[in-house]
CSV table of C-alpha atoms in Angstrom, one decimal:
chain,number,residue,atom,x,y,z
A,1,UNK,CA,0.0,0.0,-0.3
A,2,UNK,CA,1.6,3.3,-0.9
A,3,UNK,CA,1.9,6.4,1.5
A,4,UNK,CA,0.0,8.1,-0.5
A,5,UNK,CA,-3.3,6.2,-0.4
A,6,UNK,CA,-3.1,6.4,3.4
A,7,UNK,CA,-3.3,10.0,3.5
A,8,UNK,CA,-6.6,9.3,2.5
A,9,UNK,CA,-7.9,6.5,4.7
A,10,UNK,CA,-10.0,7.0,7.3
A,11,UNK,CA,-11.6,4.5,9.7
A,12,UNK,CA,-14.5,2.5,8.2
A,13,UNK,CA,-15.8,1.9,11.5
A,14,UNK,CA,-19.7,3.8,12.3
A,15,UNK,CA,-19.1,5.6,15.5
A,16,UNK,CA,-15.2,6.7,14.2
A,17,UNK,CA,-17.1,8.6,11.0
A,18,UNK,CA,-17.3,12.0,13.2
A,19,UNK,CA,-14.0,11.4,15.2
A,20,UNK,CA,-10.8,13.7,14.5
A,21,UNK,CA,-8.7,10.9,15.9
A,22,UNK,CA,-9.8,8.6,13.7
A,23,UNK,CA,-7.7,10.2,10.9
A,24,UNK,CA,-5.0,9.3,10.0
A,25,UNK,CA,-4.6,6.0,10.6
A,26,UNK,CA,-1.4,4.4,12.2
A,27,UNK,CA,0.8,2.1,11.1
A,28,UNK,CA,2.0,-0.5,13.5
A,29,UNK,CA,5.3,-3.3,12.5
A,30,UNK,CA,5.4,-2.1,8.9
A,31,UNK,CA,7.7,-3.5,6.4
A,32,UNK,CA,8.5,-1.4,3.5
A,33,UNK,CA,9.0,-2.2,-0.1
A,34,UNK,CA,10.6,0.1,-2.9
A,35,UNK,CA,9.0,0.1,-6.3
A,36,UNK,CA,10.1,2.0,-9.1
A,37,UNK,CA,7.7,3.8,-10.6
A,38,UNK,CA,7.4,6.5,-13.7
A,39,UNK,CA,8.0,10.0,-12.5
A,40,UNK,CA,5.0,11.9,-13.5
A,41,UNK,CA,4.9,15.5,-12.3
A,42,UNK,CA,1.7,16.7,-13.2
A,43,UNK,CA,-0.1,14.5,-11.1
A,44,UNK,CA,1.9,15.1,-7.8
A,45,UNK,CA,1.3,18.7,-8.4
A,46,UNK,CA,-2.2,17.6,-8.7
A,47,UNK,CA,-1.9,15.9,-5.6
A,48,UNK,CA,-0.3,17.8,-3.4
A,49,UNK,CA,-3.5,20.5,-3.0
A,50,UNK,CA,-5.6,17.6,-1.4
A,51,UNK,CA,-2.9,16.6,0.8
A,52,UNK,CA,-3.3,16.6,4.7
A,53,UNK,CA,0.4,17.8,5.1
A,54,UNK,CA,0.0,17.2,8.5
A,55,UNK,CA,-1.5,13.6,8.4
A,56,UNK,CA,1.4,13.1,5.9
A,57,UNK,CA,4.0,14.1,8.3
A,58,UNK,CA,2.7,12.1,11.2
A,59,UNK,CA,2.8,8.6,8.9
A,60,UNK,CA,6.0,9.5,7.2
A,61,UNK,CA,7.5,9.8,10.9
A,62,UNK,CA,6.0,6.4,11.8
A,63,UNK,CA,7.5,4.9,8.8
A,64,UNK,CA,11.2,6.6,9.5
A,65,UNK,CA,11.6,9.4,7.4
A,66,UNK,CA,12.8,12.6,8.5
A,67,UNK,CA,13.9,14.4,6.0
A,68,UNK,CA,10.2,15.9,5.3
A,69,UNK,CA,9.3,20.0,5.3
A,70,UNK,CA,7.5,21.1,8.4
A,71,UNK,CA,5.5,23.3,6.0
A,72,UNK,CA,3.4,22.2,2.4
A,73,UNK,CA,5.1,23.6,-0.7
A,74,UNK,CA,3.6,25.7,-2.0
A,75,UNK,CA,4.0,28.1,-5.4
A,76,UNK,CA,6.8,28.5,-6.9
A,77,UNK,CA,8.6,25.3,-4.8
A,78,UNK,CA,6.3,23.6,-6.6
A,79,UNK,CA,8.3,23.5,-9.7
A,80,UNK,CA,11.7,22.5,-7.9
A,81,UNK,CA,12.2,19.2,-9.2
A,82,UNK,CA,14.3,17.9,-6.6
A,83,UNK,CA,11.4,18.4,-4.5
A,84,UNK,CA,8.7,16.8,-6.9
A,85,UNK,CA,11.1,13.9,-7.3
A,86,UNK,CA,11.5,13.4,-3.3
A,87,UNK,CA,8.2,13.5,-2.7
A,88,UNK,CA,7.6,10.7,-5.6
A,89,UNK,CA,10.1,8.6,-3.9
A,90,UNK,CA,8.0,8.6,-0.4
A,91,UNK,CA,4.1,8.9,-1.7
A,92,UNK,CA,4.2,6.5,-4.6
A,93,UNK,CA,7.6,4.3,-4.6
A,94,UNK,CA,7.4,3.6,-1.1
A,95,UNK,CA,5.1,0.8,-0.4
A,96,UNK,CA,4.3,-0.9,3.0
A,97,UNK,CA,3.7,-4.7,2.5
A,98,UNK,CA,3.1,-5.7,5.8
A,99,UNK,CA,2.0,-4.5,9.1
A,100,UNK,CA,-1.3,-3.0,10.7
A,101,UNK,CA,-3.4,0.3,10.2
A,102,UNK,CA,-4.6,1.3,13.8
A,103,UNK,CA,-7.4,3.8,14.2
A,104,UNK,CA,-6.5,6.5,16.6
A,105,UNK,CA,-10.5,6.2,18.0
A,106,UNK,CA,-11.6,2.9,18.2
A,107,UNK,CA,-7.9,0.9,18.2
A,108,UNK,CA,-9.6,-1.1,15.4
A,109,UNK,CA,-6.3,-2.7,13.3
A,110,UNK,CA,-6.9,-3.2,9.8
A,111,UNK,CA,-4.1,-6.5,9.0
A,112,UNK,CA,-1.8,-5.4,5.4
A,113,UNK,CA,-0.8,-8.6,3.8
A,114,UNK,CA,1.0,-8.8,0.4
A,115,UNK,CA,0.5,-4.8,0.2
A,116,UNK,CA,-3.4,-5.3,0.4
A,117,UNK,CA,-5.2,-4.1,3.5
A,118,UNK,CA,-8.7,-5.7,4.6
A,119,UNK,CA,-11.1,-3.6,5.5
A,120,UNK,CA,-14.1,-6.0,6.1
A,121,UNK,CA,-15.7,-5.2,9.4
A,122,UNK,CA,-18.2,-7.0,11.2
A,123,UNK,CA,-22.0,-6.1,10.0
A,124,UNK,CA,-22.6,-4.4,13.5
A,125,UNK,CA,-19.5,-1.9,13.2
A,126,UNK,CA,-20.5,-0.2,10.2
B,1,UNK,CA,-28.3,-17.0,-19.0
B,2,UNK,CA,-27.8,-17.8,-15.2
B,3,UNK,CA,-26.6,-14.8,-13.1
B,4,UNK,CA,-23.4,-15.5,-11.2
B,5,UNK,CA,-26.0,-13.0,-8.5
B,6,UNK,CA,-28.3,-15.1,-7.8
B,7,UNK,CA,-26.3,-18.5,-6.8
B,8,UNK,CA,-23.4,-17.3,-4.0
B,9,UNK,CA,-22.5,-14.2,-2.4
B,10,UNK,CA,-19.5,-12.8,-4.6
B,11,UNK,CA,-16.6,-13.5,-1.9
B,12,UNK,CA,-17.4,-16.9,-2.2
B,13,UNK,CA,-18.4,-17.2,-6.0
B,14,UNK,CA,-15.3,-15.7,-7.2
B,15,UNK,CA,-13.1,-18.2,-5.6
B,16,UNK,CA,-9.7,-19.1,-6.9
B,17,UNK,CA,-10.9,-21.2,-9.7
B,18,UNK,CA,-13.7,-18.6,-11.0
B,19,UNK,CA,-11.3,-15.8,-10.4
B,20,UNK,CA,-8.8,-17.3,-13.3
B,21,UNK,CA,-11.6,-18.4,-15.4
B,22,UNK,CA,-12.8,-14.4,-15.4
B,23,UNK,CA,-9.2,-13.2,-15.6
B,24,UNK,CA,-7.7,-15.3,-18.2
B,25,UNK,CA,-11.2,-15.9,-20.4
B,26,UNK,CA,-10.0,-13.2,-23.6
B,27,UNK,CA,-13.6,-12.5,-24.0
B,28,UNK,CA,-14.5,-11.3,-21.0
B,29,UNK,CA,-11.4,-9.2,-21.2
B,30,UNK,CA,-12.4,-7.9,-24.5
B,31,UNK,CA,-15.8,-6.8,-22.5
B,32,UNK,CA,-14.0,-5.0,-20.3
B,33,UNK,CA,-11.7,-3.7,-22.1
B,34,UNK,CA,-14.2,-1.9,-24.1
B,35,UNK,CA,-16.6,-1.0,-20.9
B,36,UNK,CA,-13.7,0.3,-19.3
B,37,UNK,CA,-12.8,2.8,-22.2
B,38,UNK,CA,-16.3,3.8,-22.4
B,39,UNK,CA,-16.1,4.8,-19.2
B,40,UNK,CA,-13.0,6.6,-19.4
B,41,UNK,CA,-14.8,8.7,-22.7
B,42,UNK,CA,-17.5,9.4,-20.5
B,43,UNK,CA,-15.5,10.8,-17.3
B,44,UNK,CA,-13.8,13.0,-19.6
B,45,UNK,CA,-10.4,13.5,-17.4
B,46,UNK,CA,-7.6,15.9,-18.5
B,47,UNK,CA,-5.0,15.6,-16.3
B,48,UNK,CA,-3.3,12.5,-14.5
B,49,UNK,CA,-5.9,12.0,-11.6
B,50,UNK,CA,-6.6,9.8,-8.9
B,51,UNK,CA,-9.3,7.3,-9.2
B,52,UNK,CA,-11.2,4.7,-7.2
B,53,UNK,CA,-12.1,1.3,-8.9
B,54,UNK,CA,-15.1,0.0,-7.1
B,55,UNK,CA,-15.2,-3.9,-7.5
B,56,UNK,CA,-11.6,-3.8,-9.2
B,57,UNK,CA,-11.4,-7.5,-9.6
B,58,UNK,CA,-8.2,-8.4,-10.6
B,59,UNK,CA,-7.2,-5.1,-12.0
B,60,UNK,CA,-8.5,-5.6,-15.9
B,61,UNK,CA,-9.8,-2.4,-15.8
B,62,UNK,CA,-6.9,-0.7,-13.5
B,63,UNK,CA,-4.7,-1.9,-16.1
B,64,UNK,CA,-6.4,0.5,-18.8
B,65,UNK,CA,-6.2,3.5,-16.6
B,66,UNK,CA,-2.6,3.1,-15.7
B,67,UNK,CA,-2.0,2.7,-18.9
B,68,UNK,CA,-3.6,5.6,-20.9
B,69,UNK,CA,-1.1,7.8,-22.7
B,70,UNK,CA,-0.1,11.7,-21.4
B,71,UNK,CA,-1.2,13.0,-24.5
B,72,UNK,CA,-4.7,11.5,-23.4
B,73,UNK,CA,-4.5,12.7,-19.9
B,74,UNK,CA,-2.8,10.1,-18.3
B,75,UNK,CA,-1.4,7.8,-16.9
B,76,UNK,CA,-4.2,7.7,-13.8
B,77,UNK,CA,-3.3,6.4,-10.5
B,78,UNK,CA,-6.1,4.3,-9.0
B,79,UNK,CA,-7.0,3.0,-5.9
B,80,UNK,CA,-9.3,-0.6,-5.8
B,81,UNK,CA,-11.6,-2.3,-3.4
B,82,UNK,CA,-13.0,-5.6,-3.8
B,83,UNK,CA,-14.6,-8.0,-1.6
B,84,UNK,CA,-13.0,-11.3,-3.5
B,85,UNK,CA,-9.6,-12.3,-1.7
B,86,UNK,CA,-9.2,-14.6,-4.9
B,87,UNK,CA,-9.5,-12.0,-7.4
B,88,UNK,CA,-7.0,-9.6,-5.3
B,89,UNK,CA,-4.4,-13.1,-5.5
B,90,UNK,CA,-4.8,-13.1,-9.2
B,91,UNK,CA,-4.4,-9.3,-9.3
B,92,UNK,CA,-0.9,-9.6,-7.2
B,93,UNK,CA,0.0,-12.2,-9.8
B,94,UNK,CA,-0.6,-9.9,-12.5
B,95,UNK,CA,1.7,-7.6,-10.8
B,96,UNK,CA,-0.6,-3.7,-11.0
B,97,UNK,CA,0.0,-0.7,-10.0
B,98,UNK,CA,-3.1,0.3,-8.2
B,99,UNK,CA,-3.3,0.2,-4.6
B,100,UNK,CA,-5.5,-2.7,-3.5
B,101,UNK,CA,-8.2,-3.0,-0.6
B,102,UNK,CA,-10.2,-6.2,0.7
B,103,UNK,CA,-13.4,-4.2,1.2
B,104,UNK,CA,-17.2,-4.8,0.9
B,105,UNK,CA,-18.3,-1.6,-0.8
B,106,UNK,CA,-21.5,-2.2,1.0
B,107,UNK,CA,-20.3,-1.1,3.9
B,108,UNK,CA,-19.4,2.2,2.5
B,109,UNK,CA,-15.8,3.7,1.5
B,110,UNK,CA,-13.5,4.5,3.9
B,111,UNK,CA,-12.3,7.5,2.4
B,112,UNK,CA,-11.8,11.4,3.9
B,113,UNK,CA,-13.8,13.5,1.9
B,114,UNK,CA,-12.5,15.0,-1.5
B,115,UNK,CA,-10.4,12.1,-2.2
B,116,UNK,CA,-10.7,10.9,-5.6
B,117,UNK,CA,-11.3,13.3,-9.0
B,118,UNK,CA,-13.4,10.2,-10.3
B,119,UNK,CA,-14.6,6.8,-9.8
B,120,UNK,CA,-15.1,3.5,-12.0
B,121,UNK,CA,-17.0,0.4,-11.6
B,122,UNK,CA,-17.3,-2.4,-14.0
B,123,UNK,CA,-20.1,-5.4,-13.4
B,124,UNK,CA,-19.8,-4.4,-9.6
B,125,UNK,CA,-22.8,-2.8,-8.3
B,126,UNK,CA,-25.6,-4.9,-9.4
B,127,UNK,CA,-24.1,-7.2,-6.4
B,128,UNK,CA,-25.3,-4.9,-3.9
B,129,UNK,CA,-28.8,-5.5,-4.8
B,130,UNK,CA,-28.3,-9.1,-2.9
B,131,UNK,CA,-28.1,-9.3,0.7
B,132,UNK,CA,-26.9,-12.5,2.2
B,133,UNK,CA,-27.6,-12.0,6.0
B,134,UNK,CA,-30.6,-10.9,7.6
B,135,UNK,CA,-29.3,-7.7,9.5
B,136,UNK,CA,-28.6,-6.0,6.2
B,137,UNK,CA,-30.8,-4.8,3.3
B,138,UNK,CA,-30.1,-4.0,-0.5
B,139,UNK,CA,-31.4,-0.5,0.3
B,140,UNK,CA,-29.4,-0.5,3.1
B,141,UNK,CA,-26.4,-1.4,1.8
B,142,UNK,CA,-26.7,0.8,-1.5
B,143,UNK,CA,-27.2,3.6,0.7
B,144,UNK,CA,-24.1,3.5,2.4
B,145,UNK,CA,-22.0,3.1,-0.6
B,146,UNK,CA,-23.6,6.0,-2.8
B,147,UNK,CA,-23.3,8.1,0.3
B,148,UNK,CA,-19.7,7.2,0.7
B,149,UNK,CA,-18.8,7.6,-2.9
B,150,UNK,CA,-20.3,11.0,-2.5
B,151,UNK,CA,-18.4,11.9,0.4
B,152,UNK,CA,-15.2,10.9,-1.0
B,153,UNK,CA,-15.2,12.4,-4.6
B,154,UNK,CA,-14.2,16.2,-4.9
B,155,UNK,CA,-16.5,18.9,-5.7
B,156,UNK,CA,-17.1,18.2,-10.0
B,157,UNK,CA,-16.0,14.8,-9.6
B,158,UNK,CA,-17.7,12.1,-11.7
B,159,UNK,CA,-18.1,8.3,-11.4
B,160,UNK,CA,-19.2,5.9,-13.9
B,161,UNK,CA,-20.9,2.9,-12.8
B,162,UNK,CA,-21.5,-0.2,-15.3
B,163,UNK,CA,-23.7,-2.8,-14.0
B,164,UNK,CA,-26.3,-5.6,-15.3
B,165,UNK,CA,-29.6,-5.0,-13.2
B,166,UNK,CA,-31.5,-8.2,-13.2
B,167,UNK,CA,-35.0,-6.3,-13.9
B,168,UNK,CA,-36.3,-3.0,-14.7
B,169,UNK,CA,-37.0,-3.1,-10.5
B,170,UNK,CA,-33.1,-3.6,-9.7
B,171,UNK,CA,-32.2,-0.7,-12.3
B,172,UNK,CA,-34.8,2.0,-10.6
B,173,UNK,CA,-33.2,0.8,-7.2
B,174,UNK,CA,-30.1,1.8,-7.7
B,175,UNK,CA,-30.4,4.8,-9.4
B,176,UNK,CA,-33.0,6.5,-7.0
B,177,UNK,CA,-30.4,5.3,-3.8
B,178,UNK,CA,-28.1,7.5,-6.4
B,179,UNK,CA,-29.9,10.3,-6.5
B,180,UNK,CA,-30.5,10.4,-2.8
B,181,UNK,CA,-27.3,10.2,-1.9
B,182,UNK,CA,-27.2,13.8,-3.7
B,183,UNK,CA,-25.8,13.0,-7.1
B,184,UNK,CA,-27.2,14.1,-10.3
B,185,UNK,CA,-27.7,10.7,-11.9
B,186,UNK,CA,-28.4,9.5,-15.1
B,187,UNK,CA,-28.3,6.3,-17.4
B,188,UNK,CA,-26.3,5.6,-20.4
B,189,UNK,CA,-27.5,2.6,-22.4
B,190,UNK,CA,-25.0,1.4,-25.2
B,191,UNK,CA,-26.6,-1.2,-28.2
B,192,UNK,CA,-30.6,-0.8,-26.1
B,193,UNK,CA,-32.5,-3.6,-27.0
B,194,UNK,CA,-29.7,-5.6,-28.2
B,195,UNK,CA,-28.0,-9.1,-26.4
B,196,UNK,CA,-25.3,-6.8,-25.8
B,197,UNK,CA,-27.2,-3.8,-24.1
B,198,UNK,CA,-24.8,-2.2,-21.5
B,199,UNK,CA,-26.0,0.1,-18.8
B,200,UNK,CA,-23.6,2.8,-17.1
B,201,UNK,CA,-24.8,4.9,-14.7
B,202,UNK,CA,-23.2,8.4,-14.8
B,203,UNK,CA,-23.0,9.9,-11.6
B,204,UNK,CA,-21.8,13.5,-11.3
B,205,UNK,CA,-21.2,15.6,-8.3
B,206,UNK,CA,-22.2,19.6,-7.5
B,207,UNK,CA,-19.9,22.3,-8.3
B,208,UNK,CA,-16.8,22.5,-10.9
B,209,UNK,CA,-17.1,22.5,-14.4
B,210,UNK,CA,-20.1,20.8,-15.6
B,211,UNK,CA,-22.4,23.4,-13.4
B,212,UNK,CA,-22.5,25.8,-16.9
B,213,UNK,CA,-23.6,22.7,-19.0
B,214,UNK,CA,-26.6,21.3,-16.6
B,215,UNK,CA,-24.6,20.3,-13.9
B,216,UNK,CA,-25.7,16.2,-15.0
B,217,UNK,CA,-25.6,13.4,-17.6
B,218,UNK,CA,-26.7,15.5,-20.2
B,219,UNK,CA,-23.9,18.3,-20.3
B,220,UNK,CA,-21.3,14.8,-19.8
B,221,UNK,CA,-22.6,13.5,-22.9
B,222,UNK,CA,-23.3,16.9,-24.7
B,223,UNK,CA,-20.2,15.8,-27.3
B,224,UNK,CA,-20.6,12.3,-28.1
B,225,UNK,CA,-22.0,11.0,-31.6
B,226,UNK,CA,-25.3,9.1,-31.6
B,227,UNK,CA,-26.4,9.8,-28.1
B,228,UNK,CA,-30.3,10.2,-27.8
B,229,UNK,CA,-31.0,12.2,-24.9
B,230,UNK,CA,-34.5,11.0,-23.3
B,231,UNK,CA,-35.0,12.9,-20.2
B,232,UNK,CA,-38.2,11.4,-18.4
B,233,UNK,CA,-37.5,14.2,-15.8
B,234,UNK,CA,-38.3,17.3,-17.8
B,235,UNK,CA,-41.2,15.6,-19.0
B,236,UNK,CA,-43.0,15.1,-15.8
B,237,UNK,CA,-42.1,18.4,-14.7
B,238,UNK,CA,-44.2,20.1,-17.6
B,239,UNK,CA,-47.0,17.7,-17.3
B,240,UNK,CA,-47.5,18.9,-13.7
B,241,UNK,CA,-47.3,22.4,-14.8
B,242,UNK,CA,-49.7,21.7,-17.6
B,243,UNK,CA,-52.2,20.0,-15.1
B,244,UNK,CA,-55.0,23.0,-14.3
B,245,UNK,CA,-55.1,24.4,-10.6
B,246,UNK,CA,-58.5,24.0,-9.5
B,247,UNK,CA,-60.5,27.6,-9.6
B,248,UNK,CA,-58.1,28.9,-12.1
B,249,UNK,CA,-59.8,30.3,-15.3
B,250,UNK,CA,-58.3,27.3,-17.6
B,251,UNK,CA,-60.1,24.9,-15.0
B,252,UNK,CA,-63.4,26.5,-15.1
B,253,UNK,CA,-63.5,26.5,-18.9
B,254,UNK,CA,-62.7,22.9,-19.1
B,255,UNK,CA,-65.8,22.4,-16.2
B,256,UNK,CA,-68.5,24.3,-18.2
B,257,UNK,CA,-67.2,22.8,-21.7
B,258,UNK,CA,-67.8,19.0,-20.1
B,259,UNK,CA,-71.4,20.4,-18.5
B,260,UNK,CA,-72.6,21.8,-22.2
B,261,UNK,CA,-71.3,18.3,-23.5
B,262,UNK,CA,-73.4,16.9,-21.4
B,263,UNK,CA,-76.5,19.0,-22.0
B,264,UNK,CA,-76.8,20.7,-18.8
B,265,UNK,CA,-77.5,24.5,-19.0
B,266,UNK,CA,-74.3,26.7,-19.0
B,267,UNK,CA,-73.9,30.7,-18.7
B,268,UNK,CA,-72.2,32.1,-22.0
B,269,UNK,CA,-68.5,32.9,-21.2
B,270,UNK,CA,-67.2,36.2,-21.5
B,271,UNK,CA,-63.8,38.1,-20.5
B,272,UNK,CA,-65.3,38.3,-17.3
B,273,UNK,CA,-65.0,34.3,-16.8
B,274,UNK,CA,-63.3,33.4,-14.0
B,275,UNK,CA,-62.1,36.7,-12.8
B,276,UNK,CA,-61.8,37.6,-9.0
B,277,UNK,CA,-64.6,40.0,-8.1
B,278,UNK,CA,-62.7,43.5,-6.8
B,279,UNK,CA,-62.5,44.2,-3.2
B,280,UNK,CA,-65.3,44.8,-0.7
B,281,UNK,CA,-65.5,47.7,1.0
């Protein structure tokens, strides 16, 4: 699972829908893998507008990346290719293969196996 | 022809054998590819976008999304949801580019508001019309799905869902649930009346560039060739307007006409017929 996707993922449990702690989900025991993907600056720029930077910093610090700037790049900084390449590397090429995603509100654990997260819930939770 | 929807729930029907058969059959692959291309045409994406693939299966449609050439606005990134573990296993073996989730779309779409530029669904949402246990209902599952989908799309986003309804009741149930969730909904039917008829539910979220073209499917299909627009909605509205209000001049004239035809004595009509009397002192 890509780091980009986690930035949009919330807890699927009904009672967590209104809770601010349900986002972002936190990684536990994450095993990372690197996959080479084609660099697409247009897409990164498009996604940066929608990216929740605080949540992104939380996720990356949990995964052990420390070089993320404190402020979201805006304006001219978006044309800096090295920055976009760095973001591409973290957002798209870094994949979480094994581990768990934990909700900060209800502490539900979503297992990740072979890069696929299991979001199936028992019916009474949705 | 038998419908797989009638035999088993999707997570059991698409077992290892069925999933492999589905993915390797060249006939199914061709149909899926043509439907995905049609859906992409309806989505009309101009930039590399973030797309949700609902019921992605083994990634047959996702492959096409990743393979859109840059001059046509691609390549797109996609996230796929499917309930069948075997299908996702086949997707893993085929090394698709999108992110995969094992999730039941009838339980909602677990993404924060405004996540996706577009959503695509090929031959999946008719499964929502079946409830496998007594504590869920098809209506509830449809409501949760469309509610979640509506929230997770950005303003001005679009979703195209190709589906195979069993009958008209299912077709109505699905489109009504989409409208209730807040979508501007319309159904595009390819090759109507033939055996290979394909239904596309085109959903639009308000706001954005579509607003100037009516904000619904009529704006989406404007540029396409050979599409006849049948707008049942506007016809119903007009019919309601034409019906005379009780007590209006048109209503009085109609009643007088009816009575005259019955042979009753009717006062002659003049320019004063049906007018209000002046205010009383």
